[in-house]
Amino acid sequence: MTSVPTPIPSRTQFVLEGIKHRILTGQLTPGQPLVETELAAQFGVSKTPVREALKTLAGTGLVVMNQYKGVTVRMVDADMAREVYDVRLLLEPEALRRAVRLGASLEAAREALTRADEATDTAERSLANREFHRALYLPCGNPLLGRMLDEVRDQAALVSAVAWAASPSWEREAGEHREILRLALDGDADAAATALHAHIASFVQRAFPDTELGQGQWQAPGAESGTQGEEGQA
């Protein structure tokens, strides 16, 4: 008999989404303590849904629970960025390549890009950018691949929030997004995947210059063996 996942109570979900939004938009910063009583008062709930929400966020890697220090927003450093972005570099370009080859609709990506361009604040733009990337990989035809990328999505957004706070680079990234979408809509699966790989790699290396990514492990399909494409130079 197939087991049915236990739904998260509505109050817990409300608190969960509220805390996540504050973390990913920089209102709660890496290393900041998350005190149950304070959060309960802010959200107008008891400590129970706050406690359950924090447990879920710990499972996704956004917060850290320590027996002595309590709960804090996860710190972002080069090691964390390397781990998260290595996964994205290995999986996300391939997911996009498959989506394009399947002829999947990318209208959701186009709409997210428009929302990002029209955003009036950092939080709105950040959320739209996250939806843009998800709209590229989700229709890849492999639900497991999509779920694996969803698993690191929040952690990647946390890295982005920290990087953007230090050095905003919206315009450059928006231009790269438009080019990726153009190639995908043109049906050039390999070029779109290569452009996406370069986009992801260049972002984390700008934010964390000392980060060494496993870029040589991914190569655009059809590339000659033993050579490294442009994306390896980002």
PDB file of C-alpha atoms in Angstrom:
ATOM      1  CA  MET A   1       0.000   0.000   0.000  1.00  0.00           C
ATOM      2  CA  THR A   2       1.358   3.427  -0.960  1.00  0.00           C
ATOM      3  CA  SER A   3       1.975   5.732   1.985  1.00  0.00           C
ATOM      4  CA  VAL A   4       0.529   9.221   1.835  1.00  0.00           C
ATOM      5  CA  PRO A   5       2.771  12.080   3.067  1.00  0.00           C
ATOM      6  CA  THR A   6       1.472  13.724   6.214  1.00  0.00           C
ATOM      7  CA  PRO A   7       0.333  17.257   5.323  1.00  0.00           C
ATOM      8  CA  ILE A   8       1.902  20.139   7.235  1.00  0.00           C
ATOM      9  CA  PRO A   9      -0.693  21.893   9.438  1.00  0.00           C
ATOM     10  CA  SER A  10      -1.744  25.262   8.049  1.00  0.00           C
ATOM     11  CA  ARG A  11      -0.275  27.287  10.920  1.00  0.00           C
ATOM     12  CA  THR A  12       3.054  25.526  10.585  1.00  0.00           C
ATOM     13  CA  GLN A  13       3.018  26.101   6.823  1.00  0.00           C
ATOM     14  CA  PHE A  14       2.228  29.777   7.370  1.00  0.00           C
ATOM     15  CA  VAL A  15       5.160  30.181   9.745  1.00  0.00           C
ATOM     16  CA  LEU A  16       7.420  28.072   7.519  1.00  0.00           C
ATOM     17  CA  GLU A  17       6.796  30.208   4.456  1.00  0.00           C
ATOM     18  CA  GLY A  18       7.128  33.398   6.486  1.00  0.00           C
ATOM     19  CA  ILE A  19      10.509  32.488   7.953  1.00  0.00           C
ATOM     20  CA  LYS A  20      11.770  31.175   4.607  1.00  0.00           C
ATOM     21  CA  HIS A  21      10.758  34.410   2.878  1.00  0.00           C
ATOM     22  CA  ARG A  22      12.615  36.480   5.475  1.00  0.00           C
ATOM     23  CA  ILE A  23      15.752  34.363   5.095  1.00  0.00           C
ATOM     24  CA  LEU A  24      15.787  34.345   1.297  1.00  0.00           C
ATOM     25  CA  THR A  25      15.174  38.088   1.048  1.00  0.00           C
ATOM     26  CA  GLY A  26      17.868  38.952   3.582  1.00  0.00           C
ATOM     27  CA  GLN A  27      15.601  40.129   6.408  1.00  0.00           C
ATOM     28  CA  LEU A  28      17.060  37.300   8.491  1.00  0.00           C
ATOM     29  CA  THR A  29      20.806  37.086   7.919  1.00  0.00           C
ATOM     30  CA  PRO A  30      23.206  34.100   8.106  1.00  0.00           C
ATOM     31  CA  GLY A  31      24.156  33.308  11.687  1.00  0.00           C
ATOM     32  CA  GLN A  32      21.187  35.193  13.142  1.00  0.00           C
ATOM     33  CA  PRO A  33      19.511  33.384  16.077  1.00  0.00           C
ATOM     34  CA  LEU A  34      15.920  32.257  15.594  1.00  0.00           C
ATOM     35  CA  VAL A  35      14.170  32.381  18.954  1.00  0.00           C
ATOM     36  CA  GLU A  36      10.924  30.411  19.152  1.00  0.00           C
ATOM     37  CA  THR A  37       9.172  32.787  21.552  1.00  0.00           C
ATOM     38  CA  GLU A  38      10.041  35.850  19.444  1.00  0.00           C
ATOM     39  CA  LEU A  39       8.921  34.220  16.198  1.00  0.00           C
ATOM     40  CA  ALA A  40       5.720  32.952  17.818  1.00  0.00           C
ATOM     41  CA  ALA A  41       4.873  36.501  18.899  1.00  0.00           C
ATOM     42  CA  GLN A  42       5.682  37.933  15.468  1.00  0.00           C
ATOM     43  CA  PHE A  43       3.491  35.417  13.662  1.00  0.00           C
ATOM     44  CA  GLY A  44       0.748  35.377  16.294  1.00  0.00           C
ATOM     45  CA  VAL A  45       0.958  31.632  16.952  1.00  0.00           C
ATOM     46  CA  SER A  46       2.074  29.297  19.726  1.00  0.00           C
ATOM     47  CA  LYS A  47       5.617  27.922  19.862  1.00  0.00           C
ATOM     48  CA  THR A  48       4.547  24.536  18.487  1.00  0.00           C
ATOM     49  CA  PRO A  49       4.102  25.542  14.801  1.00  0.00           C
ATOM     50  CA  VAL A  50       7.288  27.614  15.035  1.00  0.00           C
ATOM     51  CA  ARG A  51       9.223  24.616  16.361  1.00  0.00           C
ATOM     52  CA  GLU A  52       7.860  22.367  13.603  1.00  0.00           C
ATOM     53  CA  ALA A  53       8.620  24.975  10.931  1.00  0.00           C
ATOM     54  CA  LEU A  54      12.208  25.300  12.136  1.00  0.00           C
ATOM     55  CA  LYS A  55      12.647  21.522  12.009  1.00  0.00           C
ATOM     56  CA  THR A  56      11.483  21.505   8.407  1.00  0.00           C
ATOM     57  CA  LEU A  57      13.801  24.386   7.510  1.00  0.00           C
ATOM     58  CA  ALA A  58      16.690  22.532   9.132  1.00  0.00           C
ATOM     59  CA  GLY A  59      15.886  19.605   6.862  1.00  0.00           C
ATOM     60  CA  THR A  60      16.129  21.811   3.776  1.00  0.00           C
ATOM     61  CA  GLY A  61      19.441  23.293   4.940  1.00  0.00           C
ATOM     62  CA  LEU A  62      18.287  26.853   5.560  1.00  0.00           C
ATOM     63  CA  VAL A  63      18.721  26.798   9.329  1.00  0.00           C
ATOM     64  CA  VAL A  64      21.030  24.971  11.709  1.00  0.00           C
ATOM     65  CA  MET A  65      19.973  23.433  15.021  1.00  0.00           C
ATOM     66  CA  ASN A  66      22.654  23.236  17.679  1.00  0.00           C
ATOM     67  CA  GLN A  67      22.197  21.789  21.158  1.00  0.00           C
ATOM     68  CA  TYR A  68      24.159  24.650  22.704  1.00  0.00           C
ATOM     69  CA  LYS A  69      23.640  27.597  20.342  1.00  0.00           C
ATOM     70  CA  GLY A  70      19.994  26.962  19.525  1.00  0.00           C
ATOM     71  CA  VAL A  71      18.626  27.598  16.031  1.00  0.00           C
ATOM     72  CA  THR A  72      20.365  29.995  13.647  1.00  0.00           C
ATOM     73  CA  VAL A  73      20.145  30.897   9.981  1.00  0.00           C
ATOM     74  CA  ARG A  74      22.710  28.848   8.104  1.00  0.00           C
ATOM     75  CA  MET A  75      26.018  30.560   7.470  1.00  0.00           C
ATOM     76  CA  VAL A  76      27.095  30.910   3.854  1.00  0.00           C
ATOM     77  CA  ASP A  77      30.726  30.356   2.934  1.00  0.00           C
ATOM     78  CA  ALA A  78      32.727  29.147  -0.047  1.00  0.00           C
ATOM     79  CA  ASP A  79      32.432  25.494   0.981  1.00  0.00           C
ATOM     80  CA  MET A  80      28.646  25.656   1.156  1.00  0.00           C
ATOM     81  CA  ALA A  81      28.464  27.526  -2.154  1.00  0.00           C
ATOM     82  CA  ARG A  82      30.695  24.954  -3.829  1.00  0.00           C
ATOM     83  CA  GLU A  83      28.582  22.032  -2.630  1.00  0.00           C
ATOM     84  CA  VAL A  84      25.277  23.562  -3.701  1.00  0.00           C
ATOM     85  CA  TYR A  85      26.475  24.937  -7.021  1.00  0.00           C
ATOM     86  CA  ASP A  86      28.322  21.748  -7.967  1.00  0.00           C
ATOM     87  CA  VAL A  87      24.948  19.982  -7.789  1.00  0.00           C
ATOM     88  CA  ARG A  88      23.305  22.679  -9.882  1.00  0.00           C
ATOM     89  CA  LEU A  89      26.092  22.580 -12.468  1.00  0.00           C
ATOM     90  CA  LEU A  90      25.804  18.825 -12.822  1.00  0.00           C
ATOM     91  CA  LEU A  91      22.017  18.623 -13.008  1.00  0.00           C
ATOM     92  CA  GLU A  92      20.385  21.879 -14.062  1.00  0.00           C
ATOM     93  CA  PRO A  93      21.873  22.287 -17.566  1.00  0.00           C
ATOM     94  CA  GLU A  94      20.992  18.670 -18.369  1.00  0.00           C
ATOM     95  CA  ALA A  95      17.431  19.172 -17.143  1.00  0.00           C
ATOM     96  CA  LEU A  96      17.046  22.221 -19.389  1.00  0.00           C
ATOM     97  CA  ARG A  97      18.533  20.363 -22.365  1.00  0.00           C
ATOM     98  CA  ARG A  98      15.947  17.615 -21.909  1.00  0.00           C
ATOM     99  CA  ALA A  99      13.096  20.077 -21.519  1.00  0.00           C
ATOM    100  CA  VAL A 100      14.028  21.804 -24.781  1.00  0.00           C
ATOM    101  CA  ARG A 101      14.404  18.514 -26.644  1.00  0.00           C
ATOM    102  CA  LEU A 102      10.985  17.457 -25.384  1.00  0.00           C
ATOM    103  CA  GLY A 103       9.522  20.655 -26.787  1.00  0.00           C
ATOM    104  CA  ALA A 104       8.190  21.552 -23.339  1.00  0.00           C
ATOM    105  CA  SER A 105       6.379  24.841 -22.887  1.00  0.00           C
ATOM    106  CA  LEU A 106       8.612  27.507 -21.345  1.00  0.00           C
ATOM    107  CA  GLU A 107       5.866  30.090 -20.968  1.00  0.00           C
ATOM    108  CA  ALA A 108       6.272  29.992 -17.172  1.00  0.00           C
ATOM    109  CA  ALA A 109       9.940  30.923 -17.595  1.00  0.00           C
ATOM    110  CA  ARG A 110       9.005  33.815 -19.891  1.00  0.00           C
ATOM    111  CA  GLU A 111       6.456  35.084 -17.362  1.00  0.00           C
ATOM    112  CA  ALA A 112       8.958  34.807 -14.486  1.00  0.00           C
ATOM    113  CA  LEU A 113      11.517  36.756 -16.500  1.00  0.00           C
ATOM    114  CA  THR A 114       8.960  39.505 -17.098  1.00  0.00           C
ATOM    115  CA  ARG A 115       8.149  39.645 -13.376  1.00  0.00           C
ATOM    116  CA  ALA A 116      11.857  39.928 -12.559  1.00  0.00           C
ATOM    117  CA  ASP A 117      12.290  42.784 -15.061  1.00  0.00           C
ATOM    118  CA  GLU A 118       9.289  44.617 -13.592  1.00  0.00           C
ATOM    119  CA  ALA A 119      10.199  43.982  -9.940  1.00  0.00           C
ATOM    120  CA  THR A 120      10.267  47.033  -7.710  1.00  0.00           C
ATOM    121  CA  ASP A 121      12.342  45.576  -4.886  1.00  0.00           C
ATOM    122  CA  THR A 122      15.025  42.986  -4.188  1.00  0.00           C
ATOM    123  CA  ALA A 123      12.677  40.436  -2.630  1.00  0.00           C
ATOM    124  CA  GLU A 124      10.285  40.453  -5.583  1.00  0.00           C
ATOM    125  CA  ARG A 125      13.127  40.152  -8.094  1.00  0.00           C
ATOM    126  CA  SER A 126      14.794  37.346  -6.154  1.00  0.00           C
ATOM    127  CA  LEU A 127      11.608  35.283  -6.012  1.00  0.00           C
ATOM    128  CA  ALA A 128      10.968  35.805  -9.730  1.00  0.00           C
ATOM    129  CA  ASN A 129      14.503  34.702 -10.579  1.00  0.00           C
ATOM    130  CA  ARG A 130      14.015  31.525  -8.556  1.00  0.00           C
ATOM    131  CA  GLU A 131      10.815  30.784 -10.461  1.00  0.00           C
ATOM    132  CA  PHE A 132      12.619  31.413 -13.761  1.00  0.00           C
ATOM    133  CA  HIS A 133      15.220  28.750 -13.050  1.00  0.00           C
ATOM    134  CA  ARG A 134      12.617  26.289 -11.781  1.00  0.00           C
ATOM    135  CA  ALA A 135      10.490  26.796 -14.886  1.00  0.00           C
ATOM    136  CA  LEU A 136      13.504  25.800 -17.000  1.00  0.00           C
ATOM    137  CA  TYR A 137      14.279  22.518 -15.261  1.00  0.00           C
ATOM    138  CA  LEU A 138      10.887  21.295 -14.060  1.00  0.00           C
ATOM    139  CA  PRO A 139       9.500  20.162 -17.462  1.00  0.00           C
ATOM    140  CA  CYS A 140      12.551  17.951 -18.103  1.00  0.00           C
ATOM    141  CA  GLY A 141      10.451  14.787 -18.274  1.00  0.00           C
ATOM    142  CA  ASN A 142      12.065  13.248 -15.188  1.00  0.00           C
ATOM    143  CA  PRO A 143      10.174  14.096 -11.971  1.00  0.00           C
ATOM    144  CA  LEU A 144      13.011  12.749  -9.811  1.00  0.00           C
ATOM    145  CA  LEU A 145      15.506  15.086 -11.480  1.00  0.00           C
ATOM    146  CA  GLY A 146      13.156  17.996 -10.838  1.00  0.00           C
ATOM    147  CA  ARG A 147      12.764  17.042  -7.174  1.00  0.00           C
ATOM    148  CA  MET A 148      16.536  16.735  -6.736  1.00  0.00           C
ATOM    149  CA  LEU A 149      16.985  20.281  -8.010  1.00  0.00           C
ATOM    150  CA  ASP A 150      14.143  21.460  -5.792  1.00  0.00           C
ATOM    151  CA  GLU A 151      16.084  20.020  -2.841  1.00  0.00           C
ATOM    152  CA  VAL A 152      18.954  22.489  -3.323  1.00  0.00           C
ATOM    153  CA  ARG A 153      16.793  25.365  -4.546  1.00  0.00           C
ATOM    154  CA  ASP A 154      16.445  27.088  -1.170  1.00  0.00           C
ATOM    155  CA  GLN A 155      20.130  26.717  -0.348  1.00  0.00           C
ATOM    156  CA  ALA A 156      21.088  28.180  -3.734  1.00  0.00           C
ATOM    157  CA  ALA A 157      18.741  31.099  -3.051  1.00  0.00           C
ATOM    158  CA  LEU A 158      20.441  31.670   0.311  1.00  0.00           C
ATOM    159  CA  VAL A 159      23.826  31.857  -1.415  1.00  0.00           C
ATOM    160  CA  SER A 160      22.336  34.315  -3.904  1.00  0.00           C
ATOM    161  CA  ALA A 161      20.846  36.492  -1.167  1.00  0.00           C
ATOM    162  CA  VAL A 162      24.233  36.838   0.505  1.00  0.00           C
ATOM    163  CA  ALA A 163      26.019  37.508  -2.786  1.00  0.00           C
ATOM    164  CA  TRP A 164      23.505  40.114  -3.930  1.00  0.00           C
ATOM    165  CA  ALA A 165      23.688  41.903  -0.576  1.00  0.00           C
ATOM    166  CA  ALA A 166      27.447  42.275  -1.031  1.00  0.00           C
ATOM    167  CA  SER A 167      27.477  43.034  -4.753  1.00  0.00           C
ATOM    168  CA  PRO A 168      24.206  43.419  -6.678  1.00  0.00           C
ATOM    169  CA  SER A 169      24.502  42.112 -10.240  1.00  0.00           C
ATOM    170  CA  TRP A 170      20.892  42.124 -11.386  1.00  0.00           C
ATOM    171  CA  GLU A 171      21.401  43.627 -14.818  1.00  0.00           C
ATOM    172  CA  ARG A 172      24.123  41.191 -15.861  1.00  0.00           C
ATOM    173  CA  GLU A 173      22.134  38.197 -14.675  1.00  0.00           C
ATOM    174  CA  ALA A 174      18.948  39.457 -16.323  1.00  0.00           C
ATOM    175  CA  GLY A 175      20.795  39.659 -19.637  1.00  0.00           C
ATOM    176  CA  GLU A 176      22.082  36.120 -19.205  1.00  0.00           C
ATOM    177  CA  HIS A 177      18.572  34.914 -18.375  1.00  0.00           C
ATOM    178  CA  ARG A 178      17.195  36.466 -21.549  1.00  0.00           C
ATOM    179  CA  GLU A 179      19.879  34.787 -23.652  1.00  0.00           C
ATOM    180  CA  ILE A 180      19.260  31.377 -22.044  1.00  0.00           C
ATOM    181  CA  LEU A 181      15.542  31.669 -22.684  1.00  0.00           C
ATOM    182  CA  ARG A 182      16.107  32.839 -26.273  1.00  0.00           C
ATOM    183  CA  LEU A 183      18.247  29.798 -27.042  1.00  0.00           C
ATOM    184  CA  ALA A 184      15.756  27.483 -25.390  1.00  0.00           C
ATOM    185  CA  LEU A 185      12.814  28.967 -27.299  1.00  0.00           C
ATOM    186  CA  ASP A 186      14.820  28.632 -30.515  1.00  0.00           C
ATOM    187  CA  GLY A 187      15.043  24.909 -29.780  1.00  0.00           C
ATOM    188  CA  ASP A 188      18.846  24.881 -29.434  1.00  0.00           C
ATOM    189  CA  ALA A 189      19.020  22.504 -26.483  1.00  0.00           C
ATOM    190  CA  ASP A 190      22.802  22.182 -26.293  1.00  0.00           C
ATOM    191  CA  ALA A 191      23.487  25.913 -26.598  1.00  0.00           C
ATOM    192  CA  ALA A 192      20.843  26.698 -23.970  1.00  0.00           C
ATOM    193  CA  ALA A 193      22.378  24.144 -21.591  1.00  0.00           C
ATOM    194  CA  THR A 194      25.863  25.546 -22.176  1.00  0.00           C
ATOM    195  CA  ALA A 195      24.674  29.108 -21.553  1.00  0.00           C
ATOM    196  CA  LEU A 196      22.913  28.051 -18.354  1.00  0.00           C
ATOM    197  CA  HIS A 197      26.042  26.264 -17.126  1.00  0.00           C
ATOM    198  CA  ALA A 198      28.147  29.373 -17.772  1.00  0.00           C
ATOM    199  CA  HIS A 199      25.563  31.550 -16.010  1.00  0.00           C
ATOM    200  CA  ILE A 200      25.507  29.409 -12.852  1.00  0.00           C
ATOM    201  CA  ALA A 201      29.291  29.004 -12.719  1.00  0.00           C
ATOM    202  CA  SER A 202      30.091  32.676 -13.273  1.00  0.00           C
ATOM    203  CA  PHE A 203      27.659  33.803 -10.587  1.00  0.00           C
ATOM    204  CA  VAL A 204      29.135  31.742  -7.754  1.00  0.00           C
ATOM    205  CA  GLN A 205      32.695  32.516  -8.835  1.00  0.00           C
ATOM    206  CA  ARG A 206      31.970  36.244  -8.757  1.00  0.00           C
ATOM    207  CA  ALA A 207      30.466  35.895  -5.299  1.00  0.00           C
ATOM    208  CA  PHE A 208      33.153  33.525  -3.967  1.00  0.00           C
ATOM    209  CA  PRO A 209      36.304  33.983  -6.100  1.00  0.00           C
ATOM    210  CA  ASP A 210      38.222  31.266  -4.265  1.00  0.00           C
ATOM    211  CA  THR A 211      35.549  28.637  -4.880  1.00  0.00           C
ATOM    212  CA  GLU A 212      36.698  25.763  -7.088  1.00  0.00           C
ATOM    213  CA  LEU A 213      33.806  24.143  -8.891  1.00  0.00           C
ATOM    214  CA  GLY A 214      33.859  20.742 -10.552  1.00  0.00           C
ATOM    215  CA  GLN A 215      33.215  22.296 -13.942  1.00  0.00           C
ATOM    216  CA  GLY A 216      35.213  19.781 -15.896  1.00  0.00           C
ATOM    217  CA  GLN A 217      32.755  17.059 -14.952  1.00  0.00           C
ATOM    218  CA  TRP A 218      30.051  18.505 -17.225  1.00  0.00           C
ATOM    219  CA  GLN A 219      30.358  18.920 -20.949  1.00  0.00           C
ATOM    220  CA  ALA A 220      27.764  20.006 -23.447  1.00  0.00           C
ATOM    221  CA  PRO A 221      26.468  16.972 -25.346  1.00  0.00           C
ATOM    222  CA  GLY A 222      28.263  16.711 -28.670  1.00  0.00           C
ATOM    223  CA  ALA A 223      31.404  18.448 -27.427  1.00  0.00           C
ATOM    224  CA  GLU A 224      34.640  16.763 -28.388  1.00  0.00           C
ATOM    225  CA  SER A 225      36.130  14.439 -25.811  1.00  0.00           C
ATOM    226  CA  GLY A 226      39.031  15.881 -23.878  1.00  0.00           C
ATOM    227  CA  THR A 227      38.101  19.515 -24.549  1.00  0.00           C
ATOM    228  CA  GLN A 228      36.537  22.065 -22.278  1.00  0.00           C
ATOM    229  CA  GLY A 229      33.839  24.395 -23.530  1.00  0.00           C
ATOM    230  CA  GLU A 230      33.431  28.076 -22.835  1.00  0.00           C
ATOM    231  CA  GLU A 231      31.413  27.342 -19.738  1.00  0.00           C
ATOM    232  CA  GLY A 232      34.519  25.915 -18.081  1.00  0.00           C
ATOM    233  CA  GLN A 233      36.185  29.319 -18.299  1.00  0.00           C
ATOM    234  CA  ALA A 234      33.483  31.286 -16.446  1.00  0.00           C
TER     235      ALA A 234
END
